[in-house]
CSV table of C-alpha atoms in Angstrom, one decimal:
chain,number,residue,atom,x,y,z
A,1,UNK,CA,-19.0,0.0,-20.3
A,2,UNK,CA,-16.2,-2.4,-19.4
A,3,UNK,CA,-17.0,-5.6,-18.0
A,4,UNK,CA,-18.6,-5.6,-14.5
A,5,UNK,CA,-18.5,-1.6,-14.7
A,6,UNK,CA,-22.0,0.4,-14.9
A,7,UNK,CA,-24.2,-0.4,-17.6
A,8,UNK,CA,-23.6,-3.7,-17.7
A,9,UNK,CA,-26.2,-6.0,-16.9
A,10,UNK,CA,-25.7,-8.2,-14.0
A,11,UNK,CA,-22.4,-6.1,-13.0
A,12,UNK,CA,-22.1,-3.6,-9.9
A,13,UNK,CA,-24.2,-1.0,-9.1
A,14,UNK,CA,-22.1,2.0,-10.1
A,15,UNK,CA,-20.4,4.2,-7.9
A,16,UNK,CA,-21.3,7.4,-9.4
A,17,UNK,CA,-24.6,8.4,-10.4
A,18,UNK,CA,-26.3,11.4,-12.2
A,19,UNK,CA,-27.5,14.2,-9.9
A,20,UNK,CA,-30.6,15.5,-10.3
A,21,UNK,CA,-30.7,19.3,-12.2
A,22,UNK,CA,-30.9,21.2,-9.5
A,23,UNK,CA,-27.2,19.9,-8.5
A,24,UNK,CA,-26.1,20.5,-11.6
A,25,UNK,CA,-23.5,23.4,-10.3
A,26,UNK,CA,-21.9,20.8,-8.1
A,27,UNK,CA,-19.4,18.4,-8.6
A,28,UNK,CA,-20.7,14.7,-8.6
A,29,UNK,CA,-19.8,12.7,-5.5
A,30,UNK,CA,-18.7,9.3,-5.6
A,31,UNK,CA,-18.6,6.6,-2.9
A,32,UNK,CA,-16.3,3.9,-1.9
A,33,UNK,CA,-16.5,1.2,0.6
A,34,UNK,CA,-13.9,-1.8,1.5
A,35,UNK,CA,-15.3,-4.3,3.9
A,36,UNK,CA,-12.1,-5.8,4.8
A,37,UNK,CA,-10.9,-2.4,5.9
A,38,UNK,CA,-11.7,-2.4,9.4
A,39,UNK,CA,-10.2,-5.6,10.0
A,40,UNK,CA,-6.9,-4.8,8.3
A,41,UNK,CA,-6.7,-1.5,10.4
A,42,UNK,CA,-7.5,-3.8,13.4
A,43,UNK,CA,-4.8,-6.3,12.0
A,44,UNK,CA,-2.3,-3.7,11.4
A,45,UNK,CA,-2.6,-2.4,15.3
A,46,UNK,CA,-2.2,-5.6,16.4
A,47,UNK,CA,1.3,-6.2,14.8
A,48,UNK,CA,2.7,-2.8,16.0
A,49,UNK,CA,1.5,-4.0,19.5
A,50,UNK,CA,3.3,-7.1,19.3
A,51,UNK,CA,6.6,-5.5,17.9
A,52,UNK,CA,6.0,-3.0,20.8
A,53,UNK,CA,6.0,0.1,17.7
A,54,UNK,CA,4.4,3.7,19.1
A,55,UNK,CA,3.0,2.4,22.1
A,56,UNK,CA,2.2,5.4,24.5
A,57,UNK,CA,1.0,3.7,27.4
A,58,UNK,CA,2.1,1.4,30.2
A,59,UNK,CA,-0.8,-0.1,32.6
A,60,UNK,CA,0.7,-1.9,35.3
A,61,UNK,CA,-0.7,-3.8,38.0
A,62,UNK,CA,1.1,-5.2,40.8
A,63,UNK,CA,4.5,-4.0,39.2
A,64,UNK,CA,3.8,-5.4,36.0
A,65,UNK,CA,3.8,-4.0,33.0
A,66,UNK,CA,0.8,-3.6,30.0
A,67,UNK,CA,2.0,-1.6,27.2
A,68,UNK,CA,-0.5,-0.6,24.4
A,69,UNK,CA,-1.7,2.5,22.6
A,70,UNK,CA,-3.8,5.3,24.1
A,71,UNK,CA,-6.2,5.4,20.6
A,72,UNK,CA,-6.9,1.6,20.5
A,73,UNK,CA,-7.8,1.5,24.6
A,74,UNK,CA,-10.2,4.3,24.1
A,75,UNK,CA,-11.6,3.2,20.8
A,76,UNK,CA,-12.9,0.2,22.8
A,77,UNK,CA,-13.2,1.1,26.4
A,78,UNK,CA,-15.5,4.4,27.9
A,79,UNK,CA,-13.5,4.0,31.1
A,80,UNK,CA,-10.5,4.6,28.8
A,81,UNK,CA,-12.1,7.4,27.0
A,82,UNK,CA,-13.0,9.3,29.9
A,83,UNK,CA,-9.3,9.0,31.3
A,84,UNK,CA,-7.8,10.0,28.5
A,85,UNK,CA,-10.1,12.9,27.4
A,86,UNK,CA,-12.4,14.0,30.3
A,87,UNK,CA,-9.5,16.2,32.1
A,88,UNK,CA,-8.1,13.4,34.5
A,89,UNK,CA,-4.5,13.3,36.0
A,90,UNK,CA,-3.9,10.2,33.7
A,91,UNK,CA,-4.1,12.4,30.7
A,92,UNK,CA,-0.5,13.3,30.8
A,93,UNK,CA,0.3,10.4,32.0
A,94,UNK,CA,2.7,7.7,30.3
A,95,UNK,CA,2.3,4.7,33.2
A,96,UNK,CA,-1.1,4.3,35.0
A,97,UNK,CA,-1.3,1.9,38.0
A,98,UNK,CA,-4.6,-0.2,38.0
A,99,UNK,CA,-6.2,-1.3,41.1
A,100,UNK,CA,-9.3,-4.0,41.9
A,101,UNK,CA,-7.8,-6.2,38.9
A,102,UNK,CA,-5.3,-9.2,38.3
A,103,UNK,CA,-2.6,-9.2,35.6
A,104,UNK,CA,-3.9,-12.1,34.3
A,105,UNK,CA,-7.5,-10.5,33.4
A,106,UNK,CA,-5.6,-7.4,32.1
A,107,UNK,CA,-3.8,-9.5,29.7
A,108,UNK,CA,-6.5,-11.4,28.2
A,109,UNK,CA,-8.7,-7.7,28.4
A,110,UNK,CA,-5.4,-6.0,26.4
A,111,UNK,CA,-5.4,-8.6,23.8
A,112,UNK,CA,-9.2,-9.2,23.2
A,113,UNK,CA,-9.3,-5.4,22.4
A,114,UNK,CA,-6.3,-6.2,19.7
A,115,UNK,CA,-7.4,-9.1,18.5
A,116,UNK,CA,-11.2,-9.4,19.2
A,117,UNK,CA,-10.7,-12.7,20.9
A,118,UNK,CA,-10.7,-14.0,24.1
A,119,UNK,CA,-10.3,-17.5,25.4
A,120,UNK,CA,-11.7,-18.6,29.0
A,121,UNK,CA,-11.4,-21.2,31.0
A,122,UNK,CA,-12.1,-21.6,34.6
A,123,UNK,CA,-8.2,-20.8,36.1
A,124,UNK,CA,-8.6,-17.2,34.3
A,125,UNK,CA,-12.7,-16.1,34.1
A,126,UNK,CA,-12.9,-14.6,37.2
A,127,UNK,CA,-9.9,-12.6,36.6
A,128,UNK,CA,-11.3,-11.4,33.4
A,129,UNK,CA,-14.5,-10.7,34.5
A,130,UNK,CA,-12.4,-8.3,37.5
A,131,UNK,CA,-11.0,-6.6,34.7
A,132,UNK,CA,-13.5,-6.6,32.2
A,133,UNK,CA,-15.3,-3.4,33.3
A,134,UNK,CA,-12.1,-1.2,31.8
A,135,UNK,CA,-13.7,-2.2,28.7
């Protein structure tokens, strides 16, 4: 085979392999994985929140204003799920008012679920911890 491909000593294990006879009538499946995927979707979220592109929801607490998507929130949160899915008013919602957390927690909640990432420090944990049962 070429170099690297199957049959080559030392290369990657092949993708496709030989099905036994009694699957002979069906087609041969092959199989595909990219590692990095995951974190270039994730990635590629993140940048349409920043340039504010198909966001479909507004969270606001005390008058201010979170804008994210519906699909990322409940990839990452039950409580999100549940509102979105489980036959709650919010469902049809486009701006859903908050209460028992701080802006500030929301914030660094919205981004970690973008991003991964959260930084703390003592001005902002407790405001974080307030919020982070959304998640």
């Amino acid at each position: 085979g070429a170099k690297g491909g199957p049959g080559v000593s030392g290369g990657p294990a092949p993708l496709c392999s030989p099905r036994s006879m009694a699957d002979k009538n069906r087609a041969p499946k092959c199989s595909f994985s990219a590692p990095g995927h995951s974190s270039s979707l994730l990635q590629g979220l993140a940048a349409l929140h920043a340039q504010g592109q198909l966001l479909d929801v507004a969270l606001t607490v005390n008058r201010e204003a979170f804008h994210a998507h519906k699909v990322v929130l409940m990839a990452c949160s039950d409580y999100f799920r549940a509102m979105f899915t489980g036959g709650m008013r919010e469902v049809s919602q486009d701006v859903i008012e908050l209460k028992g957390v701080l802006a500030r927690g929301l914030r660094h909640i919205i981004n970690f679920a973008y991003s991964t990432k959260v930084t703390l420090d003592l001005d902002c944990v407790q405001d974080v911890l307030a919020a982070a049962p959304f998640v």
